[in-house]
């Protein structure tokens, strides 16, 4: 018991003290806080483990062509704030996003270096998936508060301290059983503690796996390891090396329409898999293998000044696979032309419905059929591999499984100093340099019974039948014959360089604290093409021109301390941000064209709040108001009329976010805590966006569309969320908690081309039926309000000495059950398909696709600690 | 310390166990099994032939549901690999063929040519498209059932895939007339082969279809050496759409189809066209020596063209307004020639440029027109243009032997329909200088020509010594200038402008009107010209087609008058209201833009010496449309007609008043005052109306 308490105290102290609540802790309250923190720690552990096991899925359709954003978690790491710890965890099922912000407004540092991807701004949580045991030392700063490690982002700024000497001296072996993305988890942790010579070693690893996850056809296979070595030189100097990786392979899930759900009778219908000789095979596999190392040097000049310098590197591949096909019928079972709704007449619809219900090969990928076609596809390729007269013949695959790979190389450098001047001033500042290079390409993963594939663009071939070069993906080696493992399709690098310098002053006085921080940064990026595309021979090969952006950010804030427990504060920031590569290049797979107006985004945000921090009651109430201007986006989707991929380059996206956050934690009786949290926000698109429409095959601008998006709701998060929870913590080291969580005002991501003049052109609003149709085309879909009830429990059992353990040894049991009511009808997210039936204006021709939240799901773990 | 080591050993063991477990589990990631694929035919009894299937559709235009539980089988003879077939395959058994409609693309992956398929037809339906029978699914969303392609997810319900690589021997047809277009014809949708065919010469420069997709499909003409033709129809969406057709002659293998009685062939891809042999005849020899058409014509009637001789020129005729196989060709020498292709029609279009081999052929007159017949070898070179020669009818007559088979353009003509028959319509086309016949065939599709045209373009031909002009399309006739007041006189660019009235048998020249009841302030009432040959002494009133006094004497008898080709525009005045006074010859000139010192000279003729009265004529003019006031012009010469037979030259000086006018200029020669004397009034005439200018 004593050790456990001590451990908890160590943990707490290891957390850099930043929040005002923690800063103002008096010695008198320390004891109480510590007790609470101990139990919280257990809860956090299980919560971490559980969030690690929630499906991370693509939430938009815009991911064809490369690995997309599949590794983006909508999950925020749980903080210790009474509001955020509830909201981020309990609303997982509803994909709650704090203040409605996109993931790229969060930032995460590890051992002092920024971990965010420079390509899309997201935190790559997957890089350390399964390593919860060494990622627990976290400092999460909410909103616009000052940080000690970086200027920070406007949603959350997290700093993970994974250095060996900051980890527990302990050995731990765990096993967990679950019914989510994975079924089993084995984990191992060993921390040596710091030796007298100043060495600390930490080893951790895990295996996570499932033959089938919660969603049919998905599977999971993930390992992870971590090695940390610290060497302390005297009292002032600490050198740390952390190396980790989490190679993972999983079968993916895809969103589906309601029609497919009805046909299959399953809300978790997943079109990505099929049976191959009776065994489930998934066509869409996600893989990641990107090791990271971080070297950190912390030097304390004196008690006032510290400099922490880090270098990190991450490299390796992540990929998703998919079916590709060449002049063959669409192999996707949920292709709209195959479905009952597409057929003419009730009789045919019934026949097709029956056929699909009776034959799993019509609902799922028909692997047998794909092999059949490939085995019988004899073809002759003239001038193969670009060699005149070289003729190759054989079974040319019509269908293949391709792997869309992003091969990343990253290098980060960051240096931060903290110093205090006098009793009132703390100065912090830093310099950082980040370089990232991503190589995007496709590889043949499986020829599915054929002998070869050819590196040709069938869309160009169809559009330019008389042009013998337009259909070449790469003119450098035309007609290249492809075998398993060969590159094809596209092959280009994006290269990004970002450098920044920042400075922050925090000034503390008896009644008032205030701070001011500023950052200057420069971002450059460009494209390097390795293929000379037949469509754009002059705009595809080699280095593109460099896009250069200079940015500033300023923030400041004021805290008024009414007394030791009541605080009022207000913060504000203005900043500009460079656009993301993904949103600037219109079609980087084929050419280096960029959007016409590549401008910086502008953000203005302010927040103000009240904090009560009493022993039995903690309250936080915050209001915020944020304007984001001039964002860009590029959507790529298949267009029926053009029979090709169309690029929808959007600029002028403005957003407005405002709302209130409330969190309270009250000890209502001995050992019983009541948690209440509410987030009520309004997140709007605040402009009419402009889209430039081009087709992948041509440089010609097909249209300039105005998107009537003003006051459309920002989708993908509940705008109202409420939670009530009761926890009982027994002095006998067990606890249970039950919470109810309600999410409302949820909106579906909308298809911009349905909100254009063309989409409703020709409808006569004086006719009631046409006016109603117009309304239904323009309306944004609101998802039903929903709620879940979740349970957590845990017991830490100190094994009796009589079992023969010489040192304190524990078995820790944890159980978390989410969605106790087993509600399988909660739509967790989705999107409208990026297609529109202009001719008939039938919005049901391309209906929305949804994801459903898991029904009752659990995570049970047992951990052996000594 | 020892304790420490012991502990380290513990975790090392644990680490080892964990890693081992992980590795073992990882090794369980087995390779996927791969399915077998071989395709024996299913053991299915075939209970219906395709002939029996098609017999279920008694009448075209219906859709018949198949209720019998029957199985047909056939071998795929056409698929959509090249894109020439769309959402359908054609299958064939010993009794015939049928098209099966399938709602999918790239069907060839599952139903390639050579695969035997078994189809359980119960629940499907038969219908037809232009008389071709199709098998498909039933669409119940329409008031009566219609046919729709079978949905992709029902392919397997109805169709059982059988063995691959079954050969189909195309049935050879020697005569196109053996191919029928009846509803249940057994040859439709089967693979046939025709030998000895080639693309007609005009199509040899074309591609199979239109890759620009301006037309969704393109018809080309195939012909054999006997001149029998059949259409080859190709979808512009096919992947060989932009491929140049084969230029030789040989065999073609294709699916035989028809559409509402028009026979057409559809190939699966270009390998179905084996036109590698020499074309009918020996083809246009690459060593031909080309002559100009002028040189060829100079050889004269009856000449045999030397060996190895050819011409190159532009086709100036349209087959739709010519006898089958006849073409007119004109070259840069400005000469043209008629060519006749009695056997293989090259199907040249207007403005095709072509090379034609004439070796050993005979140049001969046919109805007076030089032509070369029995032409066989010709080849399209591209397209060309010929600028029409501006001419008057009179000039055509003068130059007929040089201008035959070349393009001319007449200006400001009136057009009058003279006769019509089942083949076409004859028109008289008249300009200021005369009239010419133009025959428009019904097949040209130009319903009627306008009464007036500002320009009239066509090629000149000769029929028994008489020139004719033949238009090529409706655009050759630019209507205008007319309306109720008729077309005005276009003075042209060369001074002088002369009207000799020699053709007034076919009507007054454009812009020339006759009025009665004319006054100083009014044109009067539009009269009509009696175009039949007139008699000087005839006493009935009216505007007449008189023999000109020029070259004749007062005593010329009627036969002499009738034989005179020199005609004059005349009038016989009587006491009829409006003629004395009031008879008036009106000349409406479109404009005198750019013309200065405009002068008029004409012959005023007094033709009947047996009369008693004297009529005094005057010349006046007005500017603008619908004039209501006229200005007298000064004249020199004798302005009266009376009992004296005479032809007096009158000179009129307008004093610059009608110089350089962009508006209509009306000149009248009128009897505005009453005649003097007693007894009959004179027969007066106008001839050789000549306008000159600087």
Short mmCIF file of C-alpha atoms in Angstrom, two decimals, chain B residues 237-554:
data_model
loop_
_atom_site.label_atom_id
_atom_site.label_comp_id
_atom_site.label_asym_id
_atom_site.label_seq_id
_atom_site.Cartn_x
_atom_site.Cartn_y
_atom_site.Cartn_z
CA UNK B 237 -17.03 4.27 -78.22
CA UNK B 238 -15.16 1.26 -79.58
CA UNK B 239 -11.46 1.23 -78.94
CA UNK B 240 -10.76 1.09 -82.67
CA UNK B 241 -12.96 4.07 -83.37
CA UNK B 242 -10.00 6.18 -84.46
CA UNK B 243 -8.25 3.50 -86.51
CA UNK B 244 -7.95 4.09 -90.27
CA UNK B 245 -9.89 1.56 -92.26
CA UNK B 246 -8.09 -1.06 -94.29
CA UNK B 247 -7.65 0.14 -97.86
CA UNK B 248 -7.37 -3.20 -99.60
CA UNK B 249 -9.87 -5.84 -100.52
CA UNK B 250 -10.56 -9.15 -98.87
CA UNK B 251 -12.81 -10.92 -96.44
CA UNK B 252 -14.76 -9.51 -93.56
CA UNK B 253 -16.09 -11.51 -90.63
CA UNK B 254 -18.86 -9.83 -88.72
CA UNK B 255 -22.09 -10.17 -86.87
CA UNK B 256 -24.95 -9.74 -89.27
CA UNK B 257 -27.58 -7.32 -88.03
CA UNK B 258 -30.15 -5.06 -89.51
CA UNK B 259 -32.09 -2.09 -88.34
CA UNK B 260 -35.57 -1.55 -89.74
CA UNK B 261 -34.64 -3.31 -92.94
CA UNK B 262 -31.19 -1.77 -93.39
CA UNK B 263 -28.57 -4.47 -93.40
CA UNK B 264 -25.50 -3.75 -91.39
CA UNK B 265 -22.43 -5.58 -90.23
CA UNK B 266 -20.78 -5.21 -86.83
CA UNK B 267 -17.23 -6.35 -86.33
CA UNK B 268 -15.80 -7.43 -82.98
CA UNK B 269 -12.50 -5.71 -83.67
CA UNK B 270 -10.35 -4.73 -86.64
CA UNK B 271 -8.91 -8.21 -87.01
CA UNK B 272 -12.31 -9.13 -88.44
CA UNK B 273 -11.44 -7.00 -91.46
CA UNK B 274 -8.89 -8.80 -93.64
CA UNK B 275 -8.71 -6.36 -96.52
CA UNK B 276 -5.14 -7.00 -97.50
CA UNK B 277 -5.48 -7.80 -101.20
CA UNK B 278 -5.49 -5.49 -104.17
CA UNK B 279 -8.62 -3.47 -104.61
CA UNK B 280 -11.17 -4.15 -107.35
CA UNK B 281 -9.48 -3.43 -110.68
CA UNK B 282 -5.83 -2.82 -110.27
CA UNK B 283 -6.20 0.17 -107.97
CA UNK B 284 -4.82 3.58 -108.63
CA UNK B 285 -1.30 2.84 -109.70
CA UNK B 286 1.34 4.69 -107.72
CA UNK B 287 3.18 5.41 -110.98
CA UNK B 288 0.30 7.20 -112.70
CA UNK B 289 1.17 10.25 -114.70
CA UNK B 290 -1.31 12.91 -113.86
CA UNK B 291 -2.69 15.25 -116.51
CA UNK B 292 -4.86 18.27 -116.12
CA UNK B 293 -8.48 17.91 -117.09
CA UNK B 294 -7.87 20.58 -119.70
CA UNK B 295 -5.25 18.33 -121.27
CA UNK B 296 -7.60 15.37 -121.19
CA UNK B 297 -10.45 17.31 -122.74
CA UNK B 298 -8.12 18.55 -125.44
CA UNK B 299 -7.73 14.96 -126.63
CA UNK B 300 -11.22 15.29 -128.06
CA UNK B 301 -14.26 13.15 -128.56
CA UNK B 302 -13.43 9.52 -129.14
CA UNK B 303 -9.87 9.73 -127.91
CA UNK B 304 -8.46 6.78 -126.01
CA UNK B 305 -6.63 7.91 -122.91
CA UNK B 306 -3.03 6.71 -122.89
CA UNK B 307 -1.97 4.05 -120.44
CA UNK B 308 -0.82 5.07 -116.99
CA UNK B 309 -2.76 8.32 -117.07
CA UNK B 310 -4.77 9.84 -114.28
CA UNK B 311 -6.31 13.06 -113.16
CA UNK B 312 -6.61 14.66 -109.77
CA UNK B 313 -9.35 17.05 -108.89
CA UNK B 314 -12.21 17.93 -106.65
CA UNK B 315 -15.62 16.33 -106.86
CA UNK B 316 -18.06 19.15 -107.62
CA UNK B 317 -21.21 17.03 -107.82
CA UNK B 318 -23.41 15.50 -105.18
CA UNK B 319 -24.50 11.92 -105.73
CA UNK B 320 -27.92 12.83 -104.47
CA UNK B 321 -28.47 15.10 -107.46
CA UNK B 322 -26.80 12.91 -110.03
CA UNK B 323 -27.44 9.60 -111.69
CA UNK B 324 -25.94 6.74 -109.69
CA UNK B 325 -22.24 6.39 -110.27
CA UNK B 326 -21.87 9.74 -112.02
CA UNK B 327 -19.49 12.38 -110.76
CA UNK B 328 -18.29 15.73 -111.98
CA UNK B 329 -14.71 16.55 -111.26
CA UNK B 330 -12.92 19.87 -111.70
CA UNK B 331 -9.24 20.64 -111.28
CA UNK B 332 -6.93 23.59 -111.02
CA UNK B 333 -6.88 24.06 -114.79
CA UNK B 334 -10.40 25.36 -114.48
CA UNK B 335 -11.82 22.53 -116.55
CA UNK B 336 -14.10 19.72 -115.51
CA UNK B 337 -15.18 16.34 -116.68
CA UNK B 338 -17.97 13.91 -116.14
CA UNK B 339 -16.91 10.52 -114.78
CA UNK B 340 -19.08 7.45 -114.68
CA UNK B 341 -18.47 4.51 -112.39
CA UNK B 342 -20.92 1.88 -113.63
CA UNK B 343 -19.58 -0.89 -111.40
CA UNK B 344 -18.00 0.13 -108.13
CA UNK B 345 -19.41 3.34 -106.90
CA UNK B 346 -16.68 5.17 -105.00
CA UNK B 347 -19.33 7.14 -103.09
CA UNK B 348 -17.39 10.35 -103.33
CA UNK B 349 -18.89 13.24 -101.51
CA UNK B 350 -19.01 16.81 -102.69
CA UNK B 351 -15.61 18.45 -102.27
CA UNK B 352 -13.75 15.18 -101.87
CA UNK B 353 -10.47 15.45 -103.66
CA UNK B 354 -9.76 12.33 -105.62
CA UNK B 355 -7.29 10.66 -107.90
CA UNK B 356 -8.84 8.84 -110.84
CA UNK B 357 -7.15 6.45 -113.16
CA UNK B 358 -8.19 6.92 -116.81
CA UNK B 359 -5.73 4.58 -118.52
CA UNK B 360 -7.18 3.10 -121.69
CA UNK B 361 -10.61 4.63 -121.22
CA UNK B 362 -12.40 6.53 -123.93
CA UNK B 363 -13.29 10.19 -123.91
CA UNK B 364 -16.69 10.54 -125.52
CA UNK B 365 -19.59 12.86 -125.94
CA UNK B 366 -22.77 11.83 -124.25
CA UNK B 367 -25.72 14.03 -125.08
CA UNK B 368 -23.13 16.55 -126.11
CA UNK B 369 -21.26 16.49 -122.83
CA UNK B 370 -17.72 15.13 -122.63
CA UNK B 371 -17.45 12.19 -120.26
CA UNK B 372 -15.39 9.16 -119.48
CA UNK B 373 -17.26 6.03 -118.56
CA UNK B 374 -16.32 2.64 -117.16
CA UNK B 375 -14.08 4.24 -114.58
CA UNK B 376 -13.09 1.75 -111.93
CA UNK B 377 -10.05 2.94 -110.08
CA UNK B 378 -10.34 6.02 -107.97
CA UNK B 379 -9.20 6.97 -104.58
CA UNK B 380 -9.97 9.71 -102.15
CA UNK B 381 -7.05 12.00 -101.41
CA UNK B 382 -8.69 14.31 -98.93
CA UNK B 383 -10.93 17.28 -99.43
CA UNK B 384 -10.62 20.23 -101.74
CA UNK B 385 -12.42 23.41 -102.61
CA UNK B 386 -13.45 24.92 -105.91
CA UNK B 387 -14.24 28.59 -106.18
CA UNK B 388 -17.28 29.02 -108.41
CA UNK B 389 -16.85 31.09 -111.51
CA UNK B 390 -19.17 34.15 -111.50
CA UNK B 391 -21.09 34.17 -114.73
CA UNK B 392 -24.26 35.15 -116.47
CA UNK B 393 -26.54 32.74 -118.24
CA UNK B 394 -25.43 34.26 -121.51
CA UNK B 395 -21.79 33.63 -120.70
CA UNK B 396 -22.55 30.01 -119.90
CA UNK B 397 -24.09 29.65 -123.31
CA UNK B 398 -21.09 31.22 -124.95
CA UNK B 399 -18.54 29.14 -123.06
CA UNK B 400 -20.45 25.96 -122.72
CA UNK B 401 -17.80 23.72 -124.23
CA UNK B 402 -15.13 25.01 -121.91
CA UNK B 403 -17.23 25.31 -118.81
CA UNK B 404 -19.00 21.96 -118.88
CA UNK B 405 -18.61 20.11 -115.57
CA UNK B 406 -17.30 23.19 -113.77
CA UNK B 407 -18.92 25.26 -111.09
CA UNK B 408 -20.49 28.61 -111.91
CA UNK B 409 -22.38 31.12 -109.87
CA UNK B 410 -25.24 33.18 -111.25
CA UNK B 411 -26.40 36.35 -109.56
CA UNK B 412 -29.85 37.79 -109.11
CA UNK B 413 -31.96 35.21 -110.74
CA UNK B 414 -35.61 34.40 -110.76
CA UNK B 415 -36.48 30.77 -110.52
CA UNK B 416 -39.59 29.29 -111.99
CA UNK B 417 -40.70 25.70 -111.77
CA UNK B 418 -41.58 24.41 -115.21
CA UNK B 419 -42.27 20.71 -114.87
CA UNK B 420 -42.04 17.96 -112.35
CA UNK B 421 -41.95 14.17 -112.42
CA UNK B 422 -41.12 11.33 -110.08
CA UNK B 423 -37.41 11.81 -110.52
CA UNK B 424 -37.34 15.52 -109.89
CA UNK B 425 -38.29 19.02 -110.90
CA UNK B 426 -37.21 21.26 -113.76
CA UNK B 427 -36.68 24.92 -113.09
CA UNK B 428 -35.95 27.87 -115.34
CA UNK B 429 -33.31 30.04 -113.83
CA UNK B 430 -33.29 33.49 -115.32
CA UNK B 431 -30.93 36.33 -114.92
CA UNK B 432 -30.73 39.59 -116.82
CA UNK B 433 -29.00 37.84 -119.66
CA UNK B 434 -31.24 34.88 -120.14
CA UNK B 435 -32.52 31.61 -118.77
CA UNK B 436 -31.07 28.19 -118.13
CA UNK B 437 -32.64 24.92 -117.06
CA UNK B 438 -31.83 23.37 -113.71
CA UNK B 439 -32.99 19.90 -112.83
CA UNK B 440 -33.28 19.07 -109.12
CA UNK B 441 -33.67 15.44 -108.23
CA UNK B 442 -36.11 14.45 -105.54
CA UNK B 443 -33.29 12.50 -103.85
CA UNK B 444 -31.51 15.77 -103.11
CA UNK B 445 -34.21 16.50 -100.57
CA UNK B 446 -34.53 20.16 -101.53
CA UNK B 447 -38.27 20.65 -101.66
CA UNK B 448 -38.72 23.77 -103.76
CA UNK B 449 -36.40 26.49 -104.84
CA UNK B 450 -37.19 30.08 -103.97
CA UNK B 451 -38.66 32.33 -106.62
CA UNK B 452 -35.72 34.68 -106.41
CA UNK B 453 -32.13 34.19 -105.52
CA UNK B 454 -29.22 36.52 -105.12
CA UNK B 455 -26.90 33.73 -106.10
CA UNK B 456 -27.33 30.37 -107.72
CA UNK B 457 -24.37 28.02 -107.84
CA UNK B 458 -24.00 24.74 -109.66
CA UNK B 459 -22.03 22.87 -112.21
CA UNK B 460 -22.64 23.23 -115.90
CA UNK B 461 -23.73 20.31 -117.97
CA UNK B 462 -24.85 19.97 -121.56
CA UNK B 463 -27.97 18.21 -122.65
CA UNK B 464 -28.16 17.90 -126.39
CA UNK B 465 -26.35 21.15 -126.87
CA UNK B 466 -28.35 23.04 -124.30
CA UNK B 467 -26.58 24.16 -121.15
CA UNK B 468 -27.98 23.19 -117.80
CA UNK B 469 -26.91 24.00 -114.30
CA UNK B 470 -27.10 21.53 -111.44
CA UNK B 471 -27.03 22.49 -107.80
CA UNK B 472 -25.39 20.29 -105.17
CA UNK B 473 -27.32 21.26 -102.08
CA UNK B 474 -29.80 23.81 -100.81
CA UNK B 475 -26.99 26.15 -99.86
CA UNK B 476 -26.20 26.61 -103.54
CA UNK B 477 -29.31 28.72 -103.87
CA UNK B 478 -29.20 31.87 -101.78
CA UNK B 479 -32.72 33.17 -101.71
CA UNK B 480 -33.32 36.88 -101.61
CA UNK B 481 -33.90 40.12 -103.39
CA UNK B 482 -37.38 39.12 -104.41
CA UNK B 483 -40.60 39.50 -102.57
CA UNK B 484 -43.63 40.89 -104.36
CA UNK B 485 -41.64 43.46 -106.29
CA UNK B 486 -39.11 41.00 -107.55
CA UNK B 487 -35.37 41.10 -107.58
CA UNK B 488 -33.68 44.25 -108.71
CA UNK B 489 -31.10 44.60 -111.42
CA UNK B 490 -27.58 43.98 -110.33
CA UNK B 491 -25.41 46.06 -112.60
CA UNK B 492 -22.38 43.99 -111.82
CA UNK B 493 -18.92 45.40 -111.83
CA UNK B 494 -18.15 45.84 -115.49
CA UNK B 495 -19.61 48.65 -117.52
CA UNK B 496 -21.74 48.48 -119.57
CA UNK B 497 -24.64 46.44 -118.31
CA UNK B 498 -26.74 45.21 -121.19
CA UNK B 499 -30.16 43.61 -121.30
CA UNK B 500 -31.07 42.22 -124.67
CA UNK B 501 -34.41 40.66 -123.71
CA UNK B 502 -33.68 37.70 -125.94
CA UNK B 503 -34.88 35.33 -123.27
CA UNK B 504 -38.08 37.01 -122.30
CA UNK B 505 -39.90 33.93 -123.51
CA UNK B 506 -39.11 32.64 -120.04
CA UNK B 507 -40.08 35.85 -118.30
CA UNK B 508 -38.93 39.33 -117.79
CA UNK B 509 -35.37 39.63 -116.53
CA UNK B 510 -34.91 40.21 -112.84
CA UNK B 511 -35.75 43.77 -111.91
CA UNK B 512 -37.68 44.48 -115.05
CA UNK B 513 -41.38 45.15 -114.50
CA UNK B 514 -44.27 46.29 -116.59
CA UNK B 515 -46.92 48.60 -115.24
CA UNK B 516 -50.07 50.17 -116.45
CA UNK B 517 -51.85 53.16 -114.96
CA UNK B 518 -48.51 54.86 -114.33
CA UNK B 519 -48.58 58.56 -113.44
CA UNK B 520 -46.01 61.14 -112.41
CA UNK B 521 -46.49 60.15 -108.83
CA UNK B 522 -47.26 56.47 -109.06
CA UNK B 523 -45.76 53.33 -110.54
CA UNK B 524 -49.31 52.29 -111.35
CA UNK B 525 -50.44 48.70 -111.37
CA UNK B 526 -48.07 45.83 -111.91
CA UNK B 527 -48.88 44.28 -115.24
CA UNK B 528 -47.96 40.91 -116.64
CA UNK B 529 -45.77 40.09 -119.53
CA UNK B 530 -47.20 37.69 -122.06
CA UNK B 531 -44.10 35.65 -122.78
CA UNK B 532 -45.45 33.86 -125.82
CA UNK B 533 -44.18 35.08 -129.13
CA UNK B 534 -46.03 38.23 -129.99
CA UNK B 535 -47.16 39.79 -133.23
CA UNK B 536 -46.39 43.40 -134.07
CA UNK B 537 -49.77 43.95 -135.62
CA UNK B 538 -51.87 42.14 -133.09
CA UNK B 539 -54.30 44.70 -131.64
CA UNK B 540 -54.99 43.14 -128.26
CA UNK B 541 -53.66 45.10 -125.33
CA UNK B 542 -50.74 43.99 -123.22
CA UNK B 543 -47.04 43.74 -122.64
CA UNK B 544 -45.57 41.39 -125.16
CA UNK B 545 -42.57 39.39 -126.29
CA UNK B 546 -41.93 41.02 -129.67
CA UNK B 547 -39.32 40.26 -132.24
CA UNK B 548 -36.85 43.10 -132.13
CA UNK B 549 -36.91 45.55 -135.01
CA UNK B 550 -33.18 45.13 -135.32
CA UNK B 551 -32.37 43.32 -138.51
CA UNK B 552 -36.00 43.06 -139.61
CA UNK B 553 -38.20 45.24 -141.78
CA UNK B 554 -41.67 46.54 -141.29
#
